[in-house]
mmCIF file of C-alpha atoms and ligand atoms in Angstrom:
data_model
loop_
_atom_site.group_PDB
_atom_site.id
_atom_site.type_symbol
_atom_site.label_atom_id
_atom_site.label_comp_id
_atom_site.label_asym_id
_atom_site.label_seq_id
_atom_site.Cartn_x
_atom_site.Cartn_y
_atom_site.Cartn_z
ATOM 1 C CA MET A 22 27.861 10.053 33.078
ATOM 2 C CA SER A 23 29.324 10.913 36.639
ATOM 3 C CA ASN A 24 26.730 12.170 39.332
ATOM 4 C CA LYS A 25 26.655 16.157 39.340
ATOM 5 C CA LYS A 26 28.384 17.574 42.369
ATOM 6 C CA ILE A 27 26.565 20.216 44.330
ATOM 7 C CA LEU A 28 28.095 22.383 47.133
ATOM 8 C CA LEU A 29 25.502 23.411 49.933
ATOM 9 C CA ILE A 30 26.504 26.362 51.927
ATOM 10 C CA GLU A 31 24.268 26.498 54.815
ATOM 11 C CA ASP A 32 24.988 27.253 58.652
ATOM 12 C CA GLU A 33 21.694 25.679 59.931
ATOM 13 C CA GLU A 34 22.549 21.889 60.619
ATOM 14 C CA LYS A 35 19.178 20.623 60.331
ATOM 15 C CA ILE A 36 18.798 21.854 56.629
ATOM 16 C CA ARG A 37 22.575 20.808 55.935
ATOM 17 C CA ILE A 38 21.524 17.189 56.765
ATOM 18 C CA LEU A 39 17.903 17.084 55.119
ATOM 19 C CA VAL A 40 19.038 18.633 51.853
ATOM 20 C CA LYS A 41 22.227 16.346 51.764
ATOM 21 C CA LYS A 42 20.379 13.124 52.398
ATOM 22 C CA TYR A 43 17.514 13.930 49.958
ATOM 23 C CA MET A 44 19.653 15.170 47.120
ATOM 24 C CA GLU A 45 22.116 12.126 47.613
ATOM 25 C CA GLN A 46 18.963 9.793 46.971
ATOM 26 C CA GLU A 47 18.179 11.846 43.846
ATOM 27 C CA SER A 48 21.955 10.749 42.814
ATOM 28 C CA PHE A 49 23.488 14.023 43.342
ATOM 29 C CA GLU A 50 26.973 14.168 45.098
ATOM 30 C CA VAL A 51 26.523 16.716 48.055
ATOM 31 C CA LEU A 52 29.453 18.464 49.796
ATOM 32 C CA THR A 53 28.583 20.906 52.579
ATOM 33 C CA ALA A 54 29.987 24.053 54.059
ATOM 34 C CA GLU A 55 28.878 25.892 57.417
ATOM 35 C CA SER A 56 30.093 29.456 56.446
ATOM 36 C CA GLY A 57 31.130 31.477 53.674
ATOM 37 C CA TYR A 58 34.786 31.268 54.693
ATOM 38 C CA GLN A 59 34.637 27.357 54.402
ATOM 39 C CA ALA A 60 33.101 27.608 51.067
ATOM 40 C CA ARG A 61 35.583 29.952 49.764
ATOM 41 C CA GLU A 62 38.103 27.553 50.990
ATOM 42 C CA PHE A 63 36.420 24.509 49.229
ATOM 43 C CA LEU A 64 36.081 26.270 46.111
ATOM 44 C CA LYS A 65 39.973 27.190 45.859
ATOM 45 C CA ASN A 66 40.556 23.548 44.910
ATOM 46 C CA ASN A 67 36.830 22.098 43.686
ATOM 47 C CA ASN A 68 34.757 22.877 40.711
ATOM 48 C CA PRO A 69 31.035 21.922 41.873
ATOM 49 C CA ASP A 70 28.351 21.736 39.038
ATOM 50 C CA LEU A 71 26.138 23.796 41.020
ATOM 51 C CA ILE A 72 25.807 26.026 44.410
ATOM 52 C CA LEU A 73 23.017 26.291 46.814
ATOM 53 C CA LEU A 74 23.713 29.326 48.706
ATOM 54 C CA ASP A 75 22.006 30.221 52.160
ATOM 55 C CA LEU A 76 21.517 34.159 52.101
ATOM 56 C CA MET A 77 21.706 34.571 55.934
ATOM 57 C CA LEU A 78 25.110 33.293 56.959
ATOM 58 C CA PRO A 79 27.091 34.296 59.992
ATOM 59 C CA GLU A 80 30.040 36.584 59.562
ATOM 60 C CA MET A 81 30.236 36.739 55.469
ATOM 61 C CA ASN A 82 26.726 36.702 54.199
ATOM 62 C CA GLY A 83 25.037 35.011 51.094
ATOM 63 C CA LEU A 84 25.184 37.993 48.845
ATOM 64 C CA ASP A 85 28.845 39.107 49.320
ATOM 65 C CA LEU A 86 29.774 35.262 48.885
ATOM 66 C CA CYS A 87 27.692 35.137 45.655
ATOM 67 C CA ARG A 88 29.113 38.241 44.300
ATOM 68 C CA GLU A 89 32.726 37.011 45.030
ATOM 69 C CA ILE A 90 32.377 33.514 43.347
ATOM 70 C CA ARG A 91 30.959 35.395 40.124
ATOM 71 C CA LYS A 92 34.316 37.038 39.608
ATOM 72 C CA THR A 93 35.693 33.781 38.840
ATOM 73 C CA SER A 94 32.944 31.362 38.015
ATOM 74 C CA ARG A 95 29.637 31.112 36.026
ATOM 75 C CA VAL A 96 28.491 28.011 38.055
ATOM 76 C CA PRO A 97 24.673 27.981 38.519
ATOM 77 C CA ILE A 98 23.843 29.578 42.065
ATOM 78 C CA ILE A 99 20.333 28.980 43.850
ATOM 79 C CA MET A 100 19.973 31.160 46.572
ATOM 80 C CA LEU A 101 18.186 29.767 49.812
ATOM 81 C CA THR A 102 16.418 32.927 51.399
ATOM 82 C CA ALA A 103 14.163 32.951 54.676
ATOM 83 C CA LYS A 104 13.125 36.560 53.686
ATOM 84 C CA THR A 105 10.074 37.168 51.465
ATOM 85 C CA GLN A 106 11.002 40.488 50.645
ATOM 86 C CA GLU A 107 11.118 41.299 47.089
ATOM 87 C CA THR A 108 14.291 43.382 47.424
ATOM 88 C CA ASP A 109 16.595 40.625 49.022
ATOM 89 C CA LYS A 110 15.897 38.461 45.839
ATOM 90 C CA ILE A 111 16.291 40.903 43.374
ATOM 91 C CA LEU A 112 19.663 41.860 44.977
ATOM 92 C CA GLY A 113 20.409 37.981 44.833
ATOM 93 C CA LEU A 114 19.841 37.703 41.496
ATOM 94 C CA GLU A 115 21.572 41.120 40.758
ATOM 95 C CA MET A 116 24.705 39.608 42.619
ATOM 96 C CA GLY A 117 24.593 37.008 40.085
ATOM 97 C CA ALA A 118 22.490 34.078 41.400
ATOM 98 C CA ASP A 119 20.423 32.143 38.864
ATOM 99 C CA ASP A 120 17.684 31.227 41.193
ATOM 100 C CA TYR A 121 16.301 31.729 44.594
ATOM 101 C CA ILE A 122 13.788 29.472 46.668
ATOM 102 C CA THR A 123 12.173 30.547 49.834
ATOM 103 C CA LYS A 124 12.371 28.973 53.287
ATOM 104 C CA PRO A 125 10.515 26.691 53.824
ATOM 105 C CA PHE A 126 10.702 24.840 50.982
ATOM 106 C CA SER A 127 9.774 21.577 49.652
ATOM 107 C CA LEU A 128 12.801 19.255 48.947
ATOM 108 C CA ALA A 129 10.911 17.993 45.808
ATOM 109 C CA GLU A 130 10.670 21.680 44.376
ATOM 110 C CA LEU A 131 14.283 22.264 45.283
ATOM 111 C CA SER A 132 15.215 19.124 43.260
ATOM 112 C CA ALA A 133 13.419 20.302 40.499
ATOM 113 C CA ARG A 134 14.965 23.888 40.598
ATOM 114 C CA ILE A 135 18.440 22.159 40.636
ATOM 115 C CA ARG A 136 17.803 20.356 37.754
ATOM 116 C CA ALA A 137 16.354 23.034 35.881
ATOM 117 C CA ALA A 138 19.344 25.133 36.367
ATOM 118 C CA LEU A 139 21.775 22.429 35.495
ATOM 119 C CA ARG A 140 20.015 22.084 32.157
ATOM 120 C CA ARG A 141 20.108 25.722 31.628
ATOM 121 C CA SER A 142 23.802 25.623 32.446
ATOM 122 C CA ASP A 143 24.624 22.694 30.008
ATOM 123 C CA PHE A 144 22.583 24.375 27.314
ATOM 124 C CA GLY A 145 24.538 27.756 27.714
ATOM 125 C CA SER A 146 28.146 25.869 27.307
ATOM 126 C CA LEU A 147 26.623 23.925 24.200
ATOM 127 C CA GLU A 148 25.309 27.271 22.613
ATOM 128 C CA LYS A 149 28.829 28.750 23.121
ATOM 129 C CA GLU A 150 30.495 26.608 20.314
ATOM 130 C CA GLU A 151 28.459 27.991 17.552
ATOM 131 C CA SER A 152 27.301 31.505 16.430
ATOM 132 C CA ILE A 153 24.266 33.023 17.432
ATOM 133 C CA ILE A 154 22.219 34.516 14.728
ATOM 134 C CA ARG A 155 19.802 37.601 15.495
ATOM 135 C CA GLY A 156 18.347 39.661 12.710
ATOM 136 C CA ASP A 157 21.322 40.814 10.284
ATOM 137 C CA LEU A 158 23.779 40.028 13.102
ATOM 138 C CA GLN A 159 25.813 36.920 13.708
ATOM 139 C CA ILE A 160 27.818 36.653 16.638
ATOM 140 C CA ASN A 161 30.504 34.104 17.167
ATOM 141 C CA ILE A 162 31.318 33.719 20.937
ATOM 142 C CA GLU A 163 34.317 31.631 20.577
ATOM 143 C CA ARG A 164 36.312 34.001 18.071
ATOM 144 C CA TYR A 165 34.933 37.171 19.644
ATOM 145 C CA GLN A 166 33.395 38.196 16.023
ATOM 146 C CA VAL A 167 30.653 39.952 15.172
ATOM 147 C CA LYS A 168 29.262 40.314 11.591
ATOM 148 C CA LEU A 169 26.376 42.776 10.315
ATOM 149 C CA ASN A 170 25.233 41.582 7.055
ATOM 150 C CA GLY A 171 28.332 39.485 6.741
ATOM 151 C CA LYS A 172 30.637 42.490 7.320
ATOM 152 C CA ASP A 173 32.867 42.535 10.327
ATOM 153 C CA ILE A 174 32.012 44.667 13.067
ATOM 154 C CA PRO A 175 34.927 45.719 15.259
ATOM 155 C CA LEU A 176 34.204 45.544 18.872
ATOM 156 C CA THR A 177 36.089 46.111 22.052
ATOM 157 C CA ALA A 178 36.340 43.061 24.322
ATOM 158 C CA THR A 179 33.911 44.788 26.857
ATOM 159 C CA GLU A 180 31.620 45.914 23.865
ATOM 160 C CA PHE A 181 31.578 42.311 22.747
ATOM 161 C CA LYS A 182 30.829 40.795 26.046
ATOM 162 C CA ILE A 183 27.684 42.987 26.539
ATOM 163 C CA LEU A 184 26.346 42.446 23.277
ATOM 164 C CA ALA A 185 26.919 38.841 23.578
ATOM 165 C CA LEU A 186 25.480 38.445 26.958
ATOM 166 C CA LEU A 187 22.245 40.380 25.852
ATOM 167 C CA ALA A 188 21.923 38.555 22.404
ATOM 168 C CA GLN A 189 22.287 35.169 24.018
ATOM 169 C CA ASN A 190 18.826 35.623 25.979
ATOM 170 C CA PRO A 191 16.570 37.864 23.857
ATOM 171 C CA GLY A 192 13.873 39.613 25.717
ATOM 172 C CA ARG A 193 15.639 39.147 29.186
ATOM 173 C CA VAL A 194 16.046 42.489 31.097
ATOM 174 C CA TYR A 195 19.516 43.009 32.664
ATOM 175 C CA SER A 196 20.165 45.744 35.148
ATOM 176 C CA ARG A 197 23.300 47.699 34.702
ATOM 177 C CA LEU A 198 24.809 45.830 37.843
ATOM 178 C CA GLN A 199 24.154 42.202 36.205
ATOM 179 C CA ILE A 200 25.677 43.446 32.993
ATOM 180 C CA LEU A 201 28.762 44.839 34.904
ATOM 181 C CA ASN A 202 29.241 41.663 37.028
ATOM 182 C CA ALA A 203 28.662 39.174 33.856
ATOM 183 C CA ALA A 204 30.201 40.957 31.177
ATOM 184 C CA LEU A 205 33.286 42.619 32.690
ATOM 185 C CA GLU A 206 34.021 39.631 35.070
ATOM 186 C CA GLU A 207 35.528 42.072 37.615
ATOM 187 C CA SER A 208 34.586 44.659 40.001
ATOM 188 C CA TYR A 209 34.577 48.258 39.199
ATOM 189 C CA GLY A 210 33.108 49.492 42.448
ATOM 190 C CA GLY A 211 29.704 50.459 41.286
ATOM 191 C CA TYR A 212 30.431 52.434 38.467
ATOM 192 C CA GLU A 213 27.264 51.232 36.493
ATOM 193 C CA ARG A 214 26.850 53.953 34.571
ATOM 194 C CA SER A 215 29.931 53.330 32.731
ATOM 195 C CA ILE A 216 28.051 50.416 30.994
ATOM 196 C CA ASP A 217 25.761 53.287 29.212
ATOM 197 C CA THR A 218 28.968 54.616 27.428
ATOM 198 C CA HIS A 219 29.667 50.814 26.605
ATOM 199 C CA ILE A 220 26.401 50.607 25.248
ATOM 200 C CA SER A 221 26.290 53.696 23.291
ATOM 201 C CA ASN A 222 29.694 52.334 21.644
ATOM 202 C CA VAL A 223 28.108 49.212 20.531
ATOM 203 C CA ARG A 224 25.135 50.905 19.367
ATOM 204 C CA HIS A 225 26.960 53.276 16.969
ATOM 205 C CA LYS A 226 28.566 50.491 15.407
ATOM 206 C CA ILE A 227 25.804 48.047 14.919
ATOM 207 C CA GLU A 228 22.542 50.218 14.803
ATOM 208 C CA LYS A 229 21.572 52.006 11.633
ATOM 209 C CA ASN A 230 20.307 54.841 13.858
ATOM 210 C CA PRO A 231 21.916 54.579 17.447
ATOM 211 C CA ALA A 232 19.164 57.125 18.408
ATOM 212 C CA GLU A 233 16.312 54.629 17.681
ATOM 213 C CA PRO A 234 18.374 51.090 17.950
ATOM 214 C CA GLU A 235 16.954 47.921 16.340
ATOM 215 C CA TYR A 236 18.685 45.578 18.569
ATOM 216 C CA ILE A 237 19.768 46.735 21.852
ATOM 217 C CA LYS A 238 16.796 48.576 23.703
ATOM 218 C CA THR A 239 16.933 50.488 26.899
ATOM 219 C CA VAL A 240 14.411 49.434 29.540
ATOM 220 C CA TYR A 241 14.019 52.704 31.749
ATOM 221 C CA GLY A 242 14.953 52.087 35.060
ATOM 222 C CA LEU A 243 16.179 48.692 34.621
ATOM 223 C CA GLY A 244 18.736 48.249 32.068
ATOM 224 C CA TYR A 245 18.982 47.021 28.534
ATOM 225 C CA LYS A 246 17.839 43.820 26.574
ATOM 226 C CA PHE A 247 18.428 42.486 23.208
ATOM 227 C CA ASP A 248 15.153 42.583 21.302
ATOM 228 C CA ILE A 249 14.532 43.015 17.668
ATOM 229 C CA SER A 250 10.668 42.060 18.037
ATOM 230 C CA ASP A 251 9.584 45.368 17.110
HETATM 231 CA CA1 CA B 323 21.376 30.760 57.585
#
């Protein structure tokens, strides 16, 4: 197996050198970019296995870059942030980052986080090859097919992506913006509420009583989750 390729986007030279040296000792291949623009150019011709993204970059900040990368790629992204405010972390996750680590961080911890994110991403790609079974629902990601008690349920592409996203991670709460970014794979200029309409349509097709959903639950103030535990 070839070494996993990491792209490190960080404007501080000291951190670039330290992280690169350490992760290379850990058998990763490490490529670096000093700015969002440099990273963007690099990504046109390269597909790293994971991205380490500094939040505070000059010119183009890490959040904007993260959102841009997510439009075309599901590569795992770990945010490096100097800030301790909860809002920045949540915002990072909303923009599609998989994890974050607060500076100053230990290189051993960063390495552990990288391995965990890579494992999740490998698992995600394996899972896509078969059906997900949740309660009476059977979801085939490859075929864009949903069956309820063995009966085909016709869903639009958007409805399917939303249902598949939620059902792949039962119990995990998704904000409307996360659903929008992950499921629609393009920018809708913040029309988060349009998700409510799609969710409602999915419910009318799969729920016995859409007003009291058994599969897709509303998490007030946050978003939605797939949950058949109660
Ligand atoms: Ca920085």
